[in-house]
mmCIF file of C-alpha atoms in Angstrom:
data_model
loop_
_atom_site.group_PDB
_atom_site.id
_atom_site.type_symbol
_atom_site.label_atom_id
_atom_site.label_comp_id
_atom_site.label_asym_id
_atom_site.label_seq_id
_atom_site.Cartn_x
_atom_site.Cartn_y
_atom_site.Cartn_z
ATOM 1 C CA GLU B 1 0.000 0.000 0.000
ATOM 2 C CA ALA B 2 1.282 3.432 -0.994
ATOM 3 C CA GLN B 3 1.771 5.490 2.117
ATOM 4 C CA VAL B 4 3.685 8.092 4.074
ATOM 5 C CA THR B 5 4.552 6.868 7.557
ATOM 6 C CA GLN B 6 5.313 9.215 10.431
ATOM 7 C CA ASN B 7 6.479 8.313 13.907
ATOM 8 C CA PRO B 8 5.660 8.871 16.647
ATOM 9 C CA ARG B 9 1.949 9.649 16.481
ATOM 10 C CA TYR B 10 2.031 11.567 19.772
ATOM 11 C CA LEU B 11 4.998 13.098 21.551
ATOM 12 C CA ILE B 12 5.251 15.030 24.802
ATOM 13 C CA THR B 13 8.606 16.522 25.666
ATOM 14 C CA VAL B 14 10.189 19.314 27.685
ATOM 15 C CA THR B 15 11.832 22.502 26.534
ATOM 16 C CA GLY B 16 15.350 21.989 25.203
ATOM 17 C CA LYS B 17 15.291 18.216 24.827
ATOM 18 C CA LYS B 18 16.285 17.281 21.293
ATOM 19 C CA LEU B 19 13.807 15.173 19.359
ATOM 20 C CA THR B 20 13.382 13.661 15.921
ATOM 21 C CA VAL B 21 10.169 12.897 14.069
ATOM 22 C CA THR B 22 10.675 10.312 11.380
ATOM 23 C CA CYS B 23 9.002 10.218 7.962
ATOM 24 C CA SER B 24 9.219 7.511 5.358
ATOM 25 C CA GLN B 25 7.460 7.029 2.010
ATOM 26 C CA ASN B 26 7.259 3.927 -0.162
ATOM 27 C CA MET B 27 6.249 5.565 -3.451
ATOM 28 C CA ASN B 28 9.733 6.476 -4.715
ATOM 29 C CA HIS B 29 8.748 10.151 -4.624
ATOM 30 C CA GLU B 30 11.438 12.728 -5.284
ATOM 31 C CA TYR B 31 9.723 15.496 -3.326
ATOM 32 C CA MET B 32 9.151 15.463 0.424
ATOM 33 C CA SER B 33 8.107 18.228 2.788
ATOM 34 C CA TRP B 34 7.138 19.028 6.363
ATOM 35 C CA TYR B 35 4.188 21.141 7.502
ATOM 36 C CA ARG B 36 2.863 22.291 10.804
ATOM 37 C CA GLN B 37 -0.853 22.779 11.355
ATOM 38 C CA ASP B 38 -2.106 25.318 13.856
ATOM 39 C CA PRO B 39 -5.717 26.424 14.433
ATOM 40 C CA GLY B 40 -6.663 29.347 12.210
ATOM 41 C CA LEU B 41 -3.362 29.234 10.348
ATOM 42 C CA GLY B 42 -3.816 26.169 8.193
ATOM 43 C CA LEU B 43 -0.788 24.241 7.015
ATOM 44 C CA ARG B 44 2.518 26.060 6.887
ATOM 45 C CA GLN B 45 5.528 24.621 5.127
ATOM 46 C CA ILE B 46 8.623 24.143 7.297
ATOM 47 C CA TYR B 47 11.152 22.552 4.932
ATOM 48 C CA TYR B 48 11.045 20.703 1.664
ATOM 49 C CA SER B 49 13.366 18.516 -0.354
ATOM 50 C CA MET B 50 13.405 18.013 -4.102
ATOM 51 C CA ASN B 51 15.710 15.007 -3.938
ATOM 52 C CA VAL B 52 18.473 13.319 -1.941
ATOM 53 C CA GLU B 53 20.847 15.828 -0.337
ATOM 54 C CA VAL B 54 18.714 18.756 -1.596
ATOM 55 C CA THR B 55 16.708 20.634 1.041
ATOM 56 C CA ASP B 56 15.311 24.136 1.254
ATOM 57 C CA LYS B 57 13.485 26.344 3.714
ATOM 58 C CA GLY B 58 9.761 26.801 3.613
ATOM 59 C CA ASP B 59 7.773 29.556 5.295
ATOM 60 C CA VAL B 60 8.520 28.733 8.950
ATOM 61 C CA PRO B 61 11.924 27.012 9.189
ATOM 62 C CA GLU B 62 13.203 28.626 12.407
ATOM 63 C CA GLY B 63 13.983 26.068 15.104
ATOM 64 C CA TYR B 64 13.857 23.074 12.770
ATOM 65 C CA LYS B 65 16.370 20.990 10.830
ATOM 66 C CA VAL B 66 15.922 18.305 8.215
ATOM 67 C CA SER B 67 18.092 15.879 6.308
ATOM 68 C CA ARG B 68 17.585 13.797 3.167
ATOM 69 C CA LYS B 69 20.244 11.116 3.057
ATOM 70 C CA GLU B 70 17.957 8.547 1.444
ATOM 71 C CA LYS B 71 15.147 9.078 -1.027
ATOM 72 C CA ARG B 72 12.506 7.439 1.148
ATOM 73 C CA ASN B 73 13.312 9.167 4.479
ATOM 74 C CA PHE B 74 12.980 12.792 5.556
ATOM 75 C CA PRO B 75 13.324 13.245 9.336
ATOM 76 C CA LEU B 76 12.402 16.477 11.118
ATOM 77 C CA ILE B 77 14.761 17.477 13.913
ATOM 78 C CA LEU B 78 14.045 19.888 16.750
ATOM 79 C CA GLU B 79 17.387 20.415 18.448
ATOM 80 C CA SER B 80 16.063 22.610 21.261
ATOM 81 C CA PRO B 81 12.254 22.497 21.276
ATOM 82 C CA SER B 82 10.306 25.397 22.712
ATOM 83 C CA PRO B 83 6.626 25.643 23.718
ATOM 84 C CA ASN B 84 5.787 27.623 20.547
ATOM 85 C CA GLN B 85 6.650 24.500 18.563
ATOM 86 C CA THR B 86 3.698 22.688 20.105
ATOM 87 C CA SER B 87 1.718 21.793 17.011
ATOM 88 C CA LEU B 88 0.426 19.075 14.714
ATOM 89 C CA TYR B 89 3.083 18.096 12.196
ATOM 90 C CA PHE B 90 2.591 16.468 8.813
ATOM 91 C CA CYS B 91 5.043 14.964 6.404
ATOM 92 C CA ALA B 92 4.101 14.820 2.733
ATOM 93 C CA SER B 93 5.539 13.518 -0.502
ATOM 94 C CA SER B 94 4.847 13.818 -4.203
ATOM 95 C CA SER B 95 6.270 13.212 -7.631
ATOM 96 C CA PRO B 96 6.257 16.695 -9.229
ATOM 97 C CA GLY B 97 7.108 15.352 -12.653
ATOM 98 C CA ALA B 98 3.874 13.351 -12.684
ATOM 99 C CA ASP B 99 1.505 15.706 -10.898
ATOM 100 C CA GLU B 100 1.448 17.970 -7.893
ATOM 101 C CA LYS B 101 -0.648 15.698 -5.674
ATOM 102 C CA LEU B 102 0.662 15.633 -2.124
ATOM 103 C CA PHE B 103 0.392 12.439 -0.083
ATOM 104 C CA PHE B 104 0.271 13.184 3.628
ATOM 105 C CA GLY B 105 1.176 11.101 6.638
ATOM 106 C CA SER B 106 -1.219 10.707 9.573
ATOM 107 C CA GLY B 107 0.440 13.427 11.602
ATOM 108 C CA THR B 108 2.479 13.811 14.787
ATOM 109 C CA GLN B 109 0.954 15.740 17.672
ATOM 110 C CA LEU B 110 3.824 17.375 19.548
ATOM 111 C CA SER B 111 3.516 19.049 22.941
ATOM 112 C CA VAL B 112 6.509 20.919 24.338
ATOM 113 C CA LEU B 113 6.149 21.675 28.050
ATOM 114 C CA GLN G 1 1.869 37.822 -1.991
ATOM 115 C CA GLN G 2 2.190 34.166 -1.078
ATOM 116 C CA GLN G 3 -1.031 34.052 0.913
ATOM 117 C CA VAL G 4 -4.215 32.241 0.113
ATOM 118 C CA LYS G 5 -7.259 33.629 1.894
ATOM 119 C CA GLN G 6 -10.154 31.310 2.688
ATOM 120 C CA SER G 7 -13.677 31.847 3.982
ATOM 121 C CA PRO G 8 -15.748 31.036 5.898
ATOM 122 C CA GLN G 9 -13.814 29.698 8.859
ATOM 123 C CA SER G 10 -16.671 27.358 9.688
ATOM 124 C CA LEU G 11 -19.832 26.299 7.893
ATOM 125 C CA ILE G 12 -22.940 24.441 8.981
ATOM 126 C CA VAL G 13 -25.190 22.985 6.284
ATOM 127 C CA GLN G 14 -28.238 20.786 6.358
ATOM 128 C CA LYS G 15 -28.093 17.399 4.662
ATOM 129 C CA GLY G 16 -28.873 17.815 0.978
ATOM 130 C CA GLY G 17 -27.828 21.457 0.916
ATOM 131 C CA ILE G 18 -25.020 23.140 -1.003
ATOM 132 C CA SER G 19 -21.745 23.941 0.749
ATOM 133 C CA ILE G 20 -19.652 26.756 -0.708
ATOM 134 C CA ILE G 21 -16.121 27.649 0.360
ATOM 135 C CA ASN G 22 -14.279 30.573 -1.182
ATOM 136 C CA CYS G 23 -10.589 31.297 -1.659
ATOM 137 C CA ALA G 24 -8.605 34.208 -3.047
ATOM 138 C CA TYR G 25 -4.966 34.689 -3.978
ATOM 139 C CA GLU G 26 -2.616 37.421 -5.152
ATOM 140 C CA ASN G 27 0.368 35.704 -6.717
ATOM 141 C CA THR G 28 -0.175 35.240 -10.459
ATOM 142 C CA ALA G 29 2.674 32.708 -10.551
ATOM 143 C CA PHE G 30 0.402 30.094 -8.969
ATOM 144 C CA ASP G 31 -0.370 27.439 -11.563
ATOM 145 C CA TYR G 32 -2.276 24.722 -9.738
ATOM 146 C CA PHE G 33 -5.132 25.043 -7.268
ATOM 147 C CA PRO G 34 -6.009 21.930 -5.256
ATOM 148 C CA TRP G 35 -8.509 21.369 -2.490
ATOM 149 C CA TYR G 36 -7.658 19.033 0.364
ATOM 150 C CA GLN G 37 -10.092 17.314 2.708
ATOM 151 C CA GLN G 38 -9.085 16.398 6.238
ATOM 152 C CA PHE G 39 -11.001 14.176 8.656
ATOM 153 C CA PRO G 40 -10.235 14.295 12.393
ATOM 154 C CA GLY G 41 -7.084 12.376 13.255
ATOM 155 C CA LYS G 42 -6.056 12.013 9.618
ATOM 156 C CA GLY G 43 -3.750 13.765 7.227
ATOM 157 C CA PRO G 44 -5.205 15.924 4.445
ATOM 158 C CA ALA G 45 -6.079 14.130 1.219
ATOM 159 C CA LEU G 46 -6.456 15.591 -2.252
ATOM 160 C CA LEU G 47 -10.119 16.076 -3.131
ATOM 161 C CA ILE G 48 -10.111 17.917 -6.449
ATOM 162 C CA ALA G 49 -7.817 20.334 -8.279
ATOM 163 C CA ILE G 50 -7.876 22.792 -11.161
ATOM 164 C CA ARG G 51 -5.415 24.620 -13.385
ATOM 165 C CA PRO G 52 -5.925 28.309 -14.272
ATOM 166 C CA ASP G 53 -6.700 27.665 -17.926
ATOM 167 C CA VAL G 54 -10.012 26.031 -16.936
ATOM 168 C CA SER G 55 -12.983 27.872 -15.390
ATOM 169 C CA GLU G 56 -14.719 24.881 -13.838
ATOM 170 C CA LYS G 57 -14.013 21.289 -12.907
ATOM 171 C CA LYS G 58 -16.546 18.807 -11.620
ATOM 172 C CA GLU G 59 -15.998 15.438 -9.972
ATOM 173 C CA GLY G 60 -19.187 13.866 -8.690
ATOM 174 C CA ARG G 61 -20.769 16.188 -6.140
ATOM 175 C CA PHE G 62 -17.669 18.401 -5.931
ATOM 176 C CA THR G 63 -17.084 21.348 -8.268
ATOM 177 C CA ILE G 64 -14.317 23.935 -8.406
ATOM 178 C CA SER G 65 -15.169 27.270 -9.971
ATOM 179 C CA PHE G 66 -12.174 29.361 -10.994
ATOM 180 C CA ASN G 67 -12.145 33.082 -11.845
ATOM 181 C CA LYS G 68 -8.693 33.984 -13.098
ATOM 182 C CA SER G 69 -9.340 37.707 -13.539
ATOM 183 C CA ALA G 70 -10.665 38.040 -9.989
ATOM 184 C CA LYS G 71 -7.997 35.675 -8.605
ATOM 185 C CA GLN G 72 -10.657 33.678 -6.818
ATOM 186 C CA PHE G 73 -11.712 30.059 -6.737
ATOM 187 C CA SER G 74 -14.351 28.194 -4.824
ATOM 188 C CA LEU G 75 -15.434 24.694 -3.876
ATOM 189 C CA HIS G 76 -19.079 23.722 -4.209
ATOM 190 C CA ILE G 77 -20.365 20.554 -2.577
ATOM 191 C CA MET G 78 -23.757 19.619 -3.948
ATOM 192 C CA ASP G 79 -26.207 17.457 -1.986
ATOM 193 C CA SER G 80 -23.986 17.714 1.096
ATOM 194 C CA GLN G 81 -23.903 14.601 3.285
ATOM 195 C CA PRO G 82 -22.958 14.070 6.955
ATOM 196 C CA GLY G 83 -19.933 12.099 5.687
ATOM 197 C CA ASP G 84 -18.662 15.318 4.092
ATOM 198 C CA SER G 85 -18.153 16.817 7.555
ATOM 199 C CA ALA G 86 -14.447 17.611 7.608
ATOM 200 C CA THR G 87 -11.979 20.468 7.343
ATOM 201 C CA TYR G 88 -11.336 21.718 3.818
ATOM 202 C CA PHE G 89 -8.175 23.503 2.745
ATOM 203 C CA CYS G 90 -7.715 25.355 -0.493
ATOM 204 C CA ALA G 91 -4.145 25.608 -1.724
ATOM 205 C CA ALA G 92 -2.027 27.034 -4.491
ATOM 206 C CA THR G 93 1.243 25.856 -5.889
ATOM 207 C CA TRP G 94 3.903 27.057 -8.265
ATOM 208 C CA ASN G 95 7.244 25.864 -9.566
ATOM 209 C CA TYR G 96 5.889 22.424 -10.551
ATOM 210 C CA GLY G 97 4.544 21.689 -7.089
ATOM 211 C CA GLN G 98 7.756 22.534 -5.294
ATOM 212 C CA ASN G 99 6.036 25.158 -3.171
ATOM 213 C CA PHE G 100 2.598 24.892 -1.655
ATOM 214 C CA VAL G 101 0.590 27.568 0.134
ATOM 215 C CA PHE G 102 -2.511 26.536 2.044
ATOM 216 C CA GLY G 103 -5.496 28.535 3.182
ATOM 217 C CA PRO G 104 -6.393 28.509 6.901
ATOM 218 C CA GLY G 105 -9.124 25.908 6.435
ATOM 219 C CA THR G 106 -12.916 25.684 6.701
ATOM 220 C CA ARG G 107 -14.562 23.341 9.147
ATOM 221 C CA LEU G 108 -17.719 21.970 7.526
ATOM 222 C CA SER G 109 -20.468 20.333 9.538
ATOM 223 C CA VAL G 110 -23.346 18.716 7.659
ATOM 224 C CA LEU G 111 -26.333 18.110 9.911
ATOM 225 C CA PRO G 112 -28.398 14.943 9.372
#
């Protein structure tokens, strides 16, 4: 089954404790991206990657890091989480050469205390 | 310039009624306008999409109307059903889908 898999589904942490949210896709998509969803603000792009070793900032990249060492994986790293990073996070992938349809994961609800 | 505005924020419709959600944009570089549907606890999923060279696209009960000169597009859900209750996001992309901008979302409730 074609899917984007995020882990964990829920995460509670404390300020300053480094964490990683993993994302993996099995569709051989070149493009992967991370979004955060906040009430009244919709989905805002954090980082995106057009291919292996190619990443770029989205609209709200501050406080986040990403890496793309393999085509299927695109982890999101919060090196020093702060309470304003409490949000619902989504990973997505697509194959821009085919169409612009984004496939989303099921989301990671992060709470930073 | 990169914003997509969406209204209303929430919408309540009776079963069988028509749901209408409106979006507006400024950036003329946008070349693809999708709508995503999100159920609670799930990620958004593509519902229907349109390109700016077409004024209307219909898929079943869902229709996008696109007005290029006014830089507006809207989603119409005909014969709305309780199963349509979800949050709907309009979006716009450019650069072959490399960059996406989403509207703030509309929470639709269809009463039985």
